[in-house]
Amino acid sequence: MQLFASIAPAVWDETGRDPIALLGAVERSRLDELAADDDFVARTNGLLGELHTYLSEPRWYQSLPDAPAAIAYFSPEFGIAAALPQYSGGLGILAGDHLKSASDLGVPIIAVGLFYRSGYFRQAISREGWQQESYPVLDPDGLPLSVLRHPDGRAALITLALPDGRALAARIWRVAVGRVTLLLLDTDVPENDDELRSVTDRLYGGGGEHRLLQELLLGIGGVRAIGLYTRLTGSPEPLVFHTNEGHAGFLGLERISDLIGGGLSFAEALQVVRAGTVFTTHTPVPAGIDRFEASLVTRYFSTELLPGVDVAEVLALGTENYEGGDPAMFNMAVMGLRLGQRANGVSKLHGEVSRGMFGYLWPGFDEDDVPITSVTNGVHAPSWTDPLLLQLASSKFGAGDTTSADWNSPEISDWDLWQVRGAMRQQLVTDARRRVGDAWHEQNPGVGDPAWYSSLLDPNILTIGFARRVPTYKRLTLMLHDEDRLRSLLLHPTRPIQIVIAGKSHPADDEGKRLIQRLVEFAAEIDVRERIVFLPNYDIAMAKLLYPGTDVWLNNPLRPLEACGTSGMKAALNGSLNLSILDGWWAEFYDEENGWAIPSADSAGDGAERDKLEADSMYDLIEHQIAPRFYDRGDDGVPHRWVQSIRHTLSTLSPSLSADRMVREYVERLYIPAAVAEETISASGYQPARELALWKSRVIEAWPAVHVTHVESGGVDAVPQVGDTLHVRAQVELGGLTPDDVSVEVVYGRARDGDRLIDTQHAVLEPTTDNGGESTFAGSVPLGRAGSFGYNVRVVPRHALLASAAEMGLVAAAV
Ligand SMILES: *Cc1c(COP(=O)(O)O)cnc(C)c1O
């Protein structure tokens, strides 16, 4: 980056720090001059050498046993760089950071997405404060992309059969994200008619059929694109398929169709695909889930789209055949969970919420047994740490990586750290003034901007940042709950605050646009307008200056609707302190020293009361804790107590918040087990898959007859004592299954509210006799603690290729 900046600093800033745009815009004479500059050439060659090493040397992944040769990663959006706006918010940024860390760690990911001609929309704000969307068209030739081609030079195309004999074609753009390859499918090709050319026009541009076409292309077309790519380049085929949210879920169907072509039945192919598929869910809100009319799905799959796959089998995977479900809808998250043997949420709390939310797919099981784990999101530290902070770290420690620097070391003085924090705040103030000025000129061509713009924001005032998409649950306007109170905080005579806000509302969400309008109107009021500002067009470029420039990063969602949230992580990596509801990642990481927790008023009577209580807590924290600490200065003007919190945040949070930690967890806990499972089930010409499919159908058929007929126990008195051993003997009717087909378990724990058990554990009972039909199982449970104790006996299917007891959603419990 510094190398590019040094080519032509002014052009670098003008082109939005986009290397390709810079090289296109810079004068020829300047390039000639640099070519003759020995220092510059030496520096460039040095960096090129480092790049070659980075791209080829063995890294963390290369030392792992059982690690698959390639992993496919599907996502509807990718936030890789400001110059490639193929993202709308957190989901895309996360996907981009996943790829970057995978590259750093040497994880061989082939990623698949769509190339949206206009990306997500560009936001402007009208004089009335209303959000306006525009869709500037991207020119792929000006972007770091190349077309995947056949050896004879023809562009490689994938096609999808559509209803009425039509076909959808797409070309494949390749993007190199370090060592990782990203393939982006693009329907804007001459082989398509105008209507089909616009399938990839925009990110989430439409609903219904347009969206379905995008998702068919991403999932089915994506697997085909990977096939073409691996054949044309000779790179290894992926063994594991990871889908980032349900949008790419159709990928499993394409793989099933392939396997059917190889001689397997649908049920057998399903076992193979499940073994190798990882599904990540991102939304804790049922309304946030992707669903289609089942009739639309029927129309698209009653075609040649997937040879060998019957439309009824497709529908069965996405059908909402559970209480509260709508049989007329096809649910992408439900299909994702049925097509993936391994699934996860994106923070510990979100894992819990997801187990509750999707529990209906595993009826009869406790929430804790629902097979959805969690991997907390992380952020790519090298992309999100401000260069000023990196420079400070490397000048003191020579380290290029802030996550491993010792921020408590006396090598870095409070003064040094505070100077850098101040410089980052100043950068934000400068950038905010520039953005507001630019927006004015766009809305009022030819009219000079208001004089007060030059005093907008103050580089020495406690700065609070708040930026995110604007769905209702994020409560953009909670800070306006009591306008007078907010005004007095902004205008405090000795301890003022200032607030920088940004965020896009979904184009179809007028409610969200009204929230933005309210904020913009408040921020225009004469007394506060220098202290609170809404910056239009939140994107990666803005975010990079916004997070480091704020002292406090605010987040006030309705708990538990924020699955993880990553902007606060990016702020923390730069030494900003978080002020947040204990939701998502903050519920996991808040430790009283790294920021402040706004208590959730979960038990408030209604939404309005809850808003009031939570807003009041927020004002109180700012007024009584945050501002006093910020303005408590030593003789040198440094707030030493505050700096202590910064040091603590940087040294304790940075390692856990980094996407390296996240990607390692995915590899160790999900990708490698999935790879081993898929290899095992595919061995000997898929024999284990055939056996598993047969076994499952036998178990499903027999299950209605499986019962626990009698339970007896001994060894524990009415008042259980620690050290007692409970002996349990259960008689089970197996309905034609053998004792090997099942696991009979004692589920025990503390008894609550009558027969509910909490903190449960399991102990397996062993078969003792098998007198045809009815079998006896016995075992014992040592009691580890005194007090209320309860247990129950249950039967679940057992097979070496199942990943969890709940997997088949079958259980028979003693009643
Ligand atoms: C990180 C980021 C987001 C997501 O932040 P959340 O805290 O998850 O809302 C959205 N947009 C941009 C530009 C980002 O950098």
Coordinates of C-alpha atoms in Angstrom, one line a residue, residues 269-794:
A269 CA -25.9 -39.6 -2.6
L270 CA -27.5 -37.5 0.2
Q271 CA -25.4 -39.3 2.8
V272 CA -22.2 -38.5 0.9
V273 CA -23.1 -34.8 0.4
R274 CA -24.2 -34.4 4.1
A275 CA -20.8 -35.8 5.2
G276 CA -18.8 -33.2 3.4
T277 CA -21.1 -30.1 3.8
V278 CA -20.8 -27.4 6.5
F279 CA -23.6 -25.0 6.9
T280 CA -23.2 -21.7 8.8
T281 CA -26.4 -19.9 9.8
H282 CA -26.2 -16.1 10.4
T283 CA -29.6 -15.0 11.4
P284 CA -31.3 -15.4 14.8
V285 CA -34.5 -13.9 13.3
P286 CA -37.0 -16.2 11.6
A287 CA -38.0 -13.3 9.3
G288 CA -34.4 -13.1 8.1
I289 CA -34.5 -16.5 6.6
D290 CA -34.6 -17.0 2.9
R291 CA -37.8 -18.7 1.7
F292 CA -39.4 -19.2 -1.7
E293 CA -42.9 -20.2 -2.8
A294 CA -42.8 -24.0 -3.1
S295 CA -44.7 -23.7 -6.4
L296 CA -41.8 -21.6 -7.8
V297 CA -39.2 -24.1 -6.7
T298 CA -41.4 -26.8 -8.3
R299 CA -41.4 -25.0 -11.6
Y300 CA -37.7 -24.6 -11.7
F301 CA -36.9 -28.2 -10.7
S302 CA -39.4 -29.9 -13.0
T303 CA -36.9 -29.4 -15.8
E304 CA -33.5 -30.8 -17.0
L305 CA -31.8 -28.6 -14.4
L306 CA -30.6 -31.5 -12.2
P307 CA -30.5 -34.8 -14.1
G308 CA -31.6 -37.7 -12.0
V309 CA -33.1 -35.6 -9.2
D310 CA -36.8 -35.7 -8.8
V311 CA -38.6 -32.5 -7.9
A312 CA -40.4 -34.2 -5.0
E313 CA -37.0 -35.0 -3.4
V314 CA -35.9 -31.4 -3.7
L315 CA -39.1 -30.2 -2.1
A316 CA -38.8 -32.6 0.7
L317 CA -35.5 -31.1 1.7
G318 CA -36.9 -27.5 2.1
T319 CA -40.4 -28.2 3.3
E320 CA -41.5 -26.7 6.5
N321 CA -43.3 -29.9 7.7
Y322 CA -43.2 -29.0 11.4
E323 CA -45.4 -27.1 13.8
G324 CA -45.6 -23.5 12.8
G325 CA -44.2 -24.1 9.4
D326 CA -45.9 -23.1 6.2
P327 CA -46.2 -26.1 3.7
A328 CA -46.5 -23.7 0.8
M329 CA -43.0 -22.4 1.4
F330 CA -39.6 -23.7 0.6
N331 CA -37.1 -22.8 3.3
M332 CA -33.4 -22.4 2.4
A333 CA -32.1 -22.7 6.0
V334 CA -34.0 -25.9 6.6
M335 CA -32.6 -27.3 3.4
G336 CA -29.1 -26.2 4.5
L337 CA -29.5 -28.0 7.8
R338 CA -30.8 -31.2 6.1
L339 CA -28.0 -31.1 3.5
G340 CA -25.2 -30.5 6.0
Q341 CA -24.1 -32.9 8.7
R342 CA -22.2 -30.1 10.4
A343 CA -23.7 -26.7 11.2
N344 CA -22.8 -23.7 13.3
G345 CA -23.9 -20.3 14.5
V346 CA -21.5 -17.3 14.6
S347 CA -21.1 -16.6 18.4
K348 CA -21.7 -18.6 21.5
L349 CA -25.0 -16.8 22.2
H350 CA -26.1 -17.2 18.6
G351 CA -25.3 -20.9 18.7
E352 CA -27.7 -21.2 21.7
V353 CA -30.3 -19.1 19.9
S354 CA -30.0 -21.2 16.8
R355 CA -30.4 -24.4 18.7
G356 CA -33.6 -23.0 20.1
M357 CA -34.8 -21.6 16.8
F358 CA -34.2 -24.7 14.7
G359 CA -35.0 -27.2 17.5
Y360 CA -38.2 -28.2 15.6
L361 CA -36.1 -30.2 13.1
W362 CA -35.0 -32.5 16.0
P363 CA -38.2 -33.0 17.9
G364 CA -38.0 -34.7 21.2
F365 CA -34.4 -33.5 21.9
D366 CA -33.3 -30.9 24.4
E367 CA -32.0 -27.7 23.0
D368 CA -28.5 -28.7 24.1
D369 CA -28.6 -31.8 21.9
V370 CA -29.5 -29.9 18.7
P371 CA -26.5 -30.4 16.5
I372 CA -25.7 -26.8 15.8
T373 CA -22.4 -25.6 17.3
S374 CA -20.9 -22.2 17.1
V375 CA -17.7 -20.6 15.8
T376 CA -17.5 -17.0 16.8
N377 CA -16.7 -14.7 13.9
G378 CA -13.4 -12.9 13.6
V379 CA -11.9 -10.1 11.5
H380 CA -8.8 -9.9 9.4
A381 CA -6.4 -7.9 11.5
P382 CA -4.0 -6.8 8.8
S383 CA -6.9 -5.4 6.8
W384 CA -8.6 -3.6 9.7
T385 CA -5.7 -2.3 11.8
D386 CA -4.9 1.3 11.0
P387 CA -1.4 1.8 9.5
L388 CA -0.6 4.4 12.2
L389 CA -1.1 1.8 14.9
L390 CA 0.8 -0.8 12.9
Q391 CA 3.6 1.6 12.6
L392 CA 3.7 2.2 16.3
A393 CA 3.8 -1.5 17.0
S394 CA 6.5 -2.2 14.4
S395 CA 8.7 0.8 15.5
K396 CA 8.7 -0.6 19.1
F397 CA 8.7 -4.3 18.5
G398 CA 9.6 -4.7 14.9
A399 CA 6.5 -6.9 14.5
G400 CA 4.3 -6.4 11.5
D401 CA 1.3 -7.8 13.4
T402 CA -0.5 -6.0 16.1
T403 CA -2.3 -9.1 17.4
S404 CA 1.0 -10.5 18.8
A405 CA 2.4 -7.2 20.1
D406 CA 2.7 -6.7 23.8
W407 CA 0.7 -3.6 24.4
N408 CA 1.3 -3.6 28.1
S409 CA 5.0 -3.2 27.6
P410 CA 6.6 0.0 28.9
E411 CA 8.4 0.3 25.6
I412 CA 5.2 2.0 24.4
S413 CA 4.4 5.0 26.6
D414 CA 0.9 6.2 27.4
W415 CA 1.9 9.4 25.6
D416 CA 2.9 7.5 22.4
L417 CA -0.3 5.5 22.3
W418 CA -2.4 8.6 23.0
Q419 CA -0.7 10.5 20.2
V420 CA -1.6 7.7 17.7
R421 CA -5.2 7.5 19.0
G422 CA -5.4 11.3 18.5
A423 CA -4.0 11.1 15.0
M424 CA -6.5 8.4 14.1
R425 CA -9.3 10.6 15.5
Q426 CA -8.0 13.5 13.4
Q427 CA -8.0 11.3 10.3
L428 CA -11.7 10.6 10.9
V429 CA -12.6 14.2 11.4
T430 CA -10.8 15.2 8.2
D431 CA -12.5 12.4 6.3
A432 CA -15.9 13.2 7.7
R433 CA -15.6 16.9 6.6
R434 CA -14.5 15.8 3.2
R435 CA -17.4 13.4 2.8
V436 CA -20.0 15.9 4.0
G437 CA -18.5 18.5 1.6
D438 CA -18.6 16.1 -1.3
A439 CA -22.2 15.2 -0.5
W440 CA -23.2 18.8 -0.5
H441 CA -21.6 19.5 -3.9
E442 CA -23.4 16.5 -5.3
Q443 CA -26.8 17.7 -4.0
N444 CA -26.2 21.4 -4.7
P445 CA -24.0 21.7 -7.8
G446 CA -22.2 25.0 -8.1
V447 CA -23.2 26.2 -4.7
G448 CA -20.4 26.7 -2.1
D449 CA -20.8 24.6 1.0
P450 CA -21.8 26.1 4.4
A451 CA -18.9 27.7 6.3
W452 CA -19.6 25.7 9.5
Y453 CA -18.6 22.5 7.6
S454 CA -15.0 23.4 8.4
S455 CA -15.7 23.2 12.1
L456 CA -17.7 20.0 11.8
L457 CA -16.5 17.6 14.6
D458 CA -13.5 18.4 16.8
P459 CA -10.4 16.2 16.8
N460 CA -10.1 16.5 20.6
I461 CA -13.6 15.5 21.7
L462 CA -14.7 12.1 22.9
T463 CA -15.9 10.5 19.7
I464 CA -18.6 7.8 19.6
G465 CA -19.1 5.8 16.4
F466 CA -22.2 4.0 15.3
A467 CA -22.5 2.4 11.8
R468 CA -24.4 -0.6 10.5
R469 CA -27.1 -1.7 8.2
V470 CA -30.4 -0.3 9.4
P471 CA -32.9 -3.1 10.1
T472 CA -35.2 -2.3 13.0
Y473 CA -33.6 -4.6 15.5
K474 CA -30.3 -2.6 15.4
R475 CA -32.2 0.5 16.7
L476 CA -30.3 3.2 14.8
T477 CA -32.3 5.9 16.6
L478 CA -32.2 4.6 20.2
M479 CA -29.8 7.4 21.0
L480 CA -32.6 9.9 20.1
H481 CA -34.9 8.3 22.7
D482 CA -34.5 11.3 24.9
E483 CA -33.4 14.2 22.7
D484 CA -32.8 16.6 25.5
R485 CA -30.6 14.2 27.3
L486 CA -28.6 13.5 24.2
R487 CA -28.3 17.2 23.5
S488 CA -26.9 17.9 27.0
L489 CA -24.3 15.1 26.5
L490 CA -23.3 16.6 23.1
L491 CA -23.1 20.1 24.5
H492 CA -21.6 19.4 27.9
P493 CA -19.5 22.5 28.9
T494 CA -16.5 20.5 30.0
R495 CA -17.0 16.9 28.9
P496 CA -18.8 17.0 25.5
I497 CA -19.2 14.1 23.2
Q498 CA -19.6 13.9 19.4
I499 CA -21.2 11.1 17.4
V500 CA -20.4 9.9 13.9
I501 CA -23.1 7.7 12.3
A502 CA -23.5 5.8 9.1
G503 CA -25.6 3.1 7.6
K504 CA -27.6 1.9 4.6
S505 CA -31.2 0.9 4.7
H506 CA -32.3 -1.9 2.4
P507 CA -33.8 -0.2 -0.6
A508 CA -37.2 -1.8 0.0
D509 CA -37.3 -0.9 3.7
D510 CA -39.0 2.5 4.2
E511 CA -39.1 2.0 7.9
G512 CA -35.3 2.0 7.9
K513 CA -35.2 5.0 5.7
R514 CA -37.5 6.9 8.1
L515 CA -35.0 6.1 10.9
I516 CA -32.2 7.6 8.9
Q517 CA -34.3 10.6 8.2
R518 CA -35.0 11.2 11.8
L519 CA -31.3 11.1 12.6
V520 CA -30.4 13.4 9.7
E521 CA -33.0 15.9 10.8
F522 CA -31.7 15.9 14.4
A523 CA -28.1 16.2 13.2
A524 CA -29.1 19.3 11.2
E525 CA -30.3 21.2 14.2
I526 CA -28.2 24.3 14.6
D527 CA -27.1 23.8 18.2
V528 CA -25.8 20.2 17.7
R529 CA -24.9 20.0 14.1
E530 CA -21.1 20.3 14.7
R531 CA -21.3 17.4 17.1
I532 CA -23.4 14.8 15.4
V533 CA -23.1 13.8 11.8
F534 CA -24.6 11.2 9.5
L535 CA -22.1 10.2 6.8
P536 CA -23.7 8.8 3.6
N537 CA -22.6 5.6 1.8
Y538 CA -21.1 3.4 4.6
D539 CA -18.6 1.1 2.9
I540 CA -15.2 -0.5 3.5
A541 CA -13.3 2.7 2.6
M542 CA -15.3 4.7 5.2
A543 CA -15.1 1.9 7.8
K544 CA -11.3 1.8 7.6
L545 CA -11.1 5.3 9.0
L546 CA -14.2 5.3 11.1
Y547 CA -13.4 2.4 13.5
P548 CA -9.9 3.6 14.4
G549 CA -11.1 7.2 14.7
T550 CA -13.7 6.6 17.3
D551 CA -12.9 6.4 21.1
V552 CA -16.1 4.4 21.8
W553 CA -17.9 2.1 19.4
L554 CA -21.6 1.9 20.2
N555 CA -23.9 -1.0 19.5
N556 CA -27.5 -1.2 20.8
P557 CA -29.4 -4.1 19.1
L558 CA -32.3 -5.8 20.6
R559 CA -30.7 -8.8 22.3
P560 CA -30.4 -11.6 21.1
L561 CA -31.0 -10.5 17.5
E562 CA -27.4 -9.6 16.7
A563 CA -25.9 -12.9 15.6
C564 CA -22.3 -11.7 16.2
G565 CA -21.6 -8.2 15.0
T566 CA -18.1 -7.5 13.7
S567 CA -17.7 -3.8 13.5
G568 CA -17.1 -3.6 17.3
M569 CA -14.3 -6.2 16.8
K570 CA -12.7 -4.0 14.2
A571 CA -12.9 -1.0 16.5
A572 CA -11.4 -3.0 19.3
L573 CA -8.4 -4.0 17.1
N574 CA -7.6 -0.3 16.9
G575 CA -8.0 0.4 20.6
S576 CA -11.5 1.7 20.6
L577 CA -13.6 0.7 23.6
N578 CA -17.0 -0.8 23.1
L579 CA -20.2 0.3 24.6
S580 CA -22.8 -2.3 23.7
I581 CA -25.7 -4.4 24.7
L582 CA -24.5 -7.8 25.8
D583 CA -25.4 -9.4 22.5
G584 CA -23.4 -11.4 19.9
W585 CA -19.6 -11.3 20.4
W586 CA -19.8 -8.8 23.2
A587 CA -21.8 -11.2 25.4
E588 CA -18.7 -13.5 25.1
F589 CA -15.9 -11.0 25.4
Y590 CA -17.0 -8.1 27.7
D591 CA -14.8 -8.2 30.8
E592 CA -15.5 -4.9 32.6
E593 CA -12.2 -3.4 31.5
N594 CA -12.5 -3.5 27.7
G595 CA -15.6 -1.3 27.6
W596 CA -19.1 -1.0 28.9
A597 CA -22.2 -3.2 28.9
I598 CA -25.6 -1.7 28.4
P599 CA -27.9 -4.0 30.5
S600 CA -30.7 -5.6 28.4
A601 CA -34.1 -4.9 29.8
D602 CA -35.3 -8.3 28.6
S603 CA -38.1 -8.4 31.1
A604 CA -39.5 -5.0 30.3
G605 CA -43.2 -4.9 29.8
D606 CA -43.1 -3.9 26.1
G607 CA -40.8 -2.7 23.4
A608 CA -41.2 1.0 24.3
E609 CA -40.4 0.5 27.9
R610 CA -37.4 -1.7 27.0
D611 CA -36.1 1.1 24.7
K612 CA -36.5 3.6 27.4
L613 CA -34.7 1.5 30.0
E614 CA -31.9 0.6 27.7
A615 CA -31.5 4.2 26.4
D616 CA -31.4 5.6 29.9
S617 CA -28.6 3.1 30.8
M618 CA -26.7 4.1 27.8
Y619 CA -26.9 7.9 28.7
D620 CA -26.0 7.1 32.3
L621 CA -22.9 5.2 31.2
I622 CA -21.8 7.9 28.9
E623 CA -22.4 10.7 31.4
H624 CA -21.1 9.1 34.6
Q625 CA -18.4 6.6 33.5
I626 CA -17.3 7.1 29.9
A627 CA -16.9 10.9 29.6
P628 CA -15.4 11.4 33.1
R629 CA -12.7 8.7 32.4
F630 CA -12.0 10.2 28.9
Y631 CA -11.5 13.7 30.3
D632 CA -9.6 12.7 33.4
R633 CA -6.2 14.0 32.2
G634 CA -2.7 13.9 33.8
D635 CA -0.4 16.9 33.7
D636 CA 0.8 15.7 30.3
G637 CA -2.8 15.9 28.9
V638 CA -3.0 12.1 28.6
P639 CA -6.0 10.2 30.1
H640 CA -3.9 7.5 31.8
R641 CA -6.8 5.4 33.1
W642 CA -8.4 5.4 29.6
V643 CA -5.1 4.4 28.0
Q644 CA -4.9 1.5 30.5
S645 CA -8.2 0.2 29.0
I646 CA -6.9 0.7 25.5
R647 CA -3.8 -1.4 26.3
H648 CA -6.0 -4.0 27.9
T649 CA -8.3 -4.2 24.9
L650 CA -5.4 -4.4 22.4
S651 CA -3.5 -7.1 24.3
T652 CA -6.4 -9.3 25.4
L653 CA -9.0 -9.0 22.6
S654 CA -6.9 -8.8 19.5
P655 CA -5.8 -12.4 19.3
S656 CA -9.3 -13.8 19.9
L657 CA -11.0 -11.4 17.6
S658 CA -8.8 -12.2 14.6
A659 CA -10.1 -14.1 11.7
D660 CA -7.0 -16.4 12.0
R661 CA -8.5 -17.8 15.2
M662 CA -11.9 -18.2 13.4
V663 CA -10.5 -19.9 10.3
R664 CA -8.4 -22.3 12.5
E665 CA -11.5 -23.2 14.4
Y666 CA -13.4 -23.9 11.1
V667 CA -10.5 -26.1 9.9
E668 CA -10.0 -28.1 13.1
R669 CA -13.6 -28.4 14.3
L670 CA -15.5 -28.6 11.0
Y671 CA -13.5 -28.9 7.8
I672 CA -11.2 -31.7 8.8
P673 CA -14.0 -33.8 10.5
A674 CA -16.1 -33.2 7.4
A675 CA -13.3 -34.3 5.1
V676 CA -12.7 -37.4 7.1
A677 CA -16.4 -38.2 7.1
E678 CA -16.7 -37.7 3.4
E679 CA -13.6 -39.8 2.7
T680 CA -14.9 -42.6 4.9
I681 CA -18.3 -42.7 3.4
S682 CA -17.0 -42.6 -0.1
A683 CA -14.4 -45.4 0.3
S684 CA -14.7 -48.7 -1.7
G685 CA -17.0 -47.2 -4.3
Y686 CA -19.3 -45.6 -1.8
Q687 CA -20.1 -48.8 -0.1
P688 CA -20.5 -47.2 3.4
A689 CA -22.9 -44.6 1.9
R690 CA -25.1 -47.4 0.5
E691 CA -25.1 -49.2 3.8
L692 CA -25.9 -46.0 5.7
A693 CA -28.8 -45.2 3.5
L694 CA -30.2 -48.7 3.9
W695 CA -29.7 -48.7 7.6
K696 CA -31.4 -45.3 8.0
S697 CA -34.4 -46.4 6.1
R698 CA -34.6 -49.5 8.2
V699 CA -34.4 -47.5 11.4
I700 CA -36.9 -44.9 10.3
E701 CA -39.4 -47.7 9.4
A702 CA -38.8 -49.6 12.7
W703 CA -38.8 -46.5 15.0
P704 CA -42.5 -46.1 15.7
A705 CA -42.3 -49.5 17.5
V706 CA -39.3 -48.6 19.6
H707 CA -40.2 -48.0 23.3
V708 CA -38.7 -48.0 26.7
T709 CA -41.1 -50.4 28.4
H710 CA -39.7 -50.5 31.9
V711 CA -37.1 -48.8 34.0
E712 CA -35.9 -49.7 37.5
S713 CA -33.1 -48.2 39.5
G714 CA -31.4 -48.6 42.9
G715 CA -28.4 -47.5 44.9
V716 CA -29.7 -44.0 45.8
D717 CA -31.9 -43.0 48.7
A718 CA -34.6 -40.4 48.6
V719 CA -32.0 -37.8 49.4
P720 CA -29.1 -38.4 47.0
Q721 CA -25.6 -38.0 48.4
V722 CA -22.4 -37.3 46.6
G723 CA -20.6 -40.5 46.0
D724 CA -23.8 -42.5 45.6
T725 CA -24.0 -44.6 42.4
L726 CA -27.3 -44.9 40.6
H727 CA -27.9 -48.3 39.0
V728 CA -30.3 -48.2 36.1
R729 CA -31.8 -51.1 34.3
A730 CA -34.1 -50.5 31.3
Q731 CA -36.2 -52.8 29.2
V732 CA -36.5 -51.7 25.6
E733 CA -38.7 -52.9 22.8
L734 CA -36.6 -52.6 19.7
G735 CA -39.2 -53.2 17.0
G736 CA -37.0 -55.4 15.0
L737 CA -33.8 -53.4 15.4
T738 CA -30.8 -55.0 17.1
P739 CA -29.1 -53.7 20.3
D740 CA -26.3 -52.5 18.1
D741 CA -28.6 -50.2 16.2
V742 CA -29.4 -48.1 19.2
S743 CA -27.8 -46.3 22.1
V744 CA -29.8 -46.5 25.3
E745 CA -28.8 -43.6 27.6
V746 CA -29.5 -42.2 31.0
V747 CA -30.0 -38.5 30.7
Y748 CA -29.4 -37.0 34.2
G749 CA -29.1 -33.6 35.7
R750 CA -30.6 -31.2 38.2
A751 CA -34.3 -31.2 38.4
R752 CA -36.2 -27.9 37.8
D753 CA -39.9 -27.1 37.7
G754 CA -41.1 -30.6 38.2
D755 CA -39.7 -32.8 35.4
R756 CA -37.4 -30.5 33.5
L757 CA -33.7 -31.3 33.7
I758 CA -30.9 -28.8 33.5
D759 CA -27.1 -29.2 33.2
T760 CA -27.7 -32.6 31.7
Q761 CA -25.2 -35.3 31.1
H762 CA -25.5 -38.7 29.5
A763 CA -24.4 -42.2 30.4
V764 CA -24.7 -45.1 28.1
L765 CA -26.4 -48.4 29.2
E766 CA -25.0 -51.6 27.9
P767 CA -27.1 -54.5 26.5
T768 CA -27.3 -57.4 29.0
T769 CA -29.9 -59.8 27.5
D770 CA -31.6 -59.9 24.2
N771 CA -34.7 -62.2 24.5
G772 CA -36.0 -61.5 21.0
G773 CA -37.8 -58.2 20.6
E774 CA -37.4 -57.0 24.1
S775 CA -33.8 -56.3 25.4
T776 CA -32.4 -55.2 28.7
F777 CA -29.8 -52.5 29.1
A778 CA -28.0 -51.7 32.3
G779 CA -25.4 -49.4 33.7
S780 CA -24.6 -46.9 36.5
V781 CA -24.3 -43.2 37.1
P782 CA -22.0 -41.9 39.8
L783 CA -23.5 -38.8 41.4
G784 CA -21.1 -35.9 41.3
R785 CA -23.1 -33.5 43.4
A786 CA -25.8 -33.4 46.0
G787 CA -29.2 -31.8 45.7
S788 CA -32.1 -32.1 43.4
F789 CA -31.5 -34.9 40.9
G790 CA -33.5 -36.3 38.1
Y791 CA -33.0 -38.7 35.3
N792 CA -34.7 -40.2 32.3
V793 CA -33.9 -43.0 29.9
R794 CA -34.0 -42.6 26.2

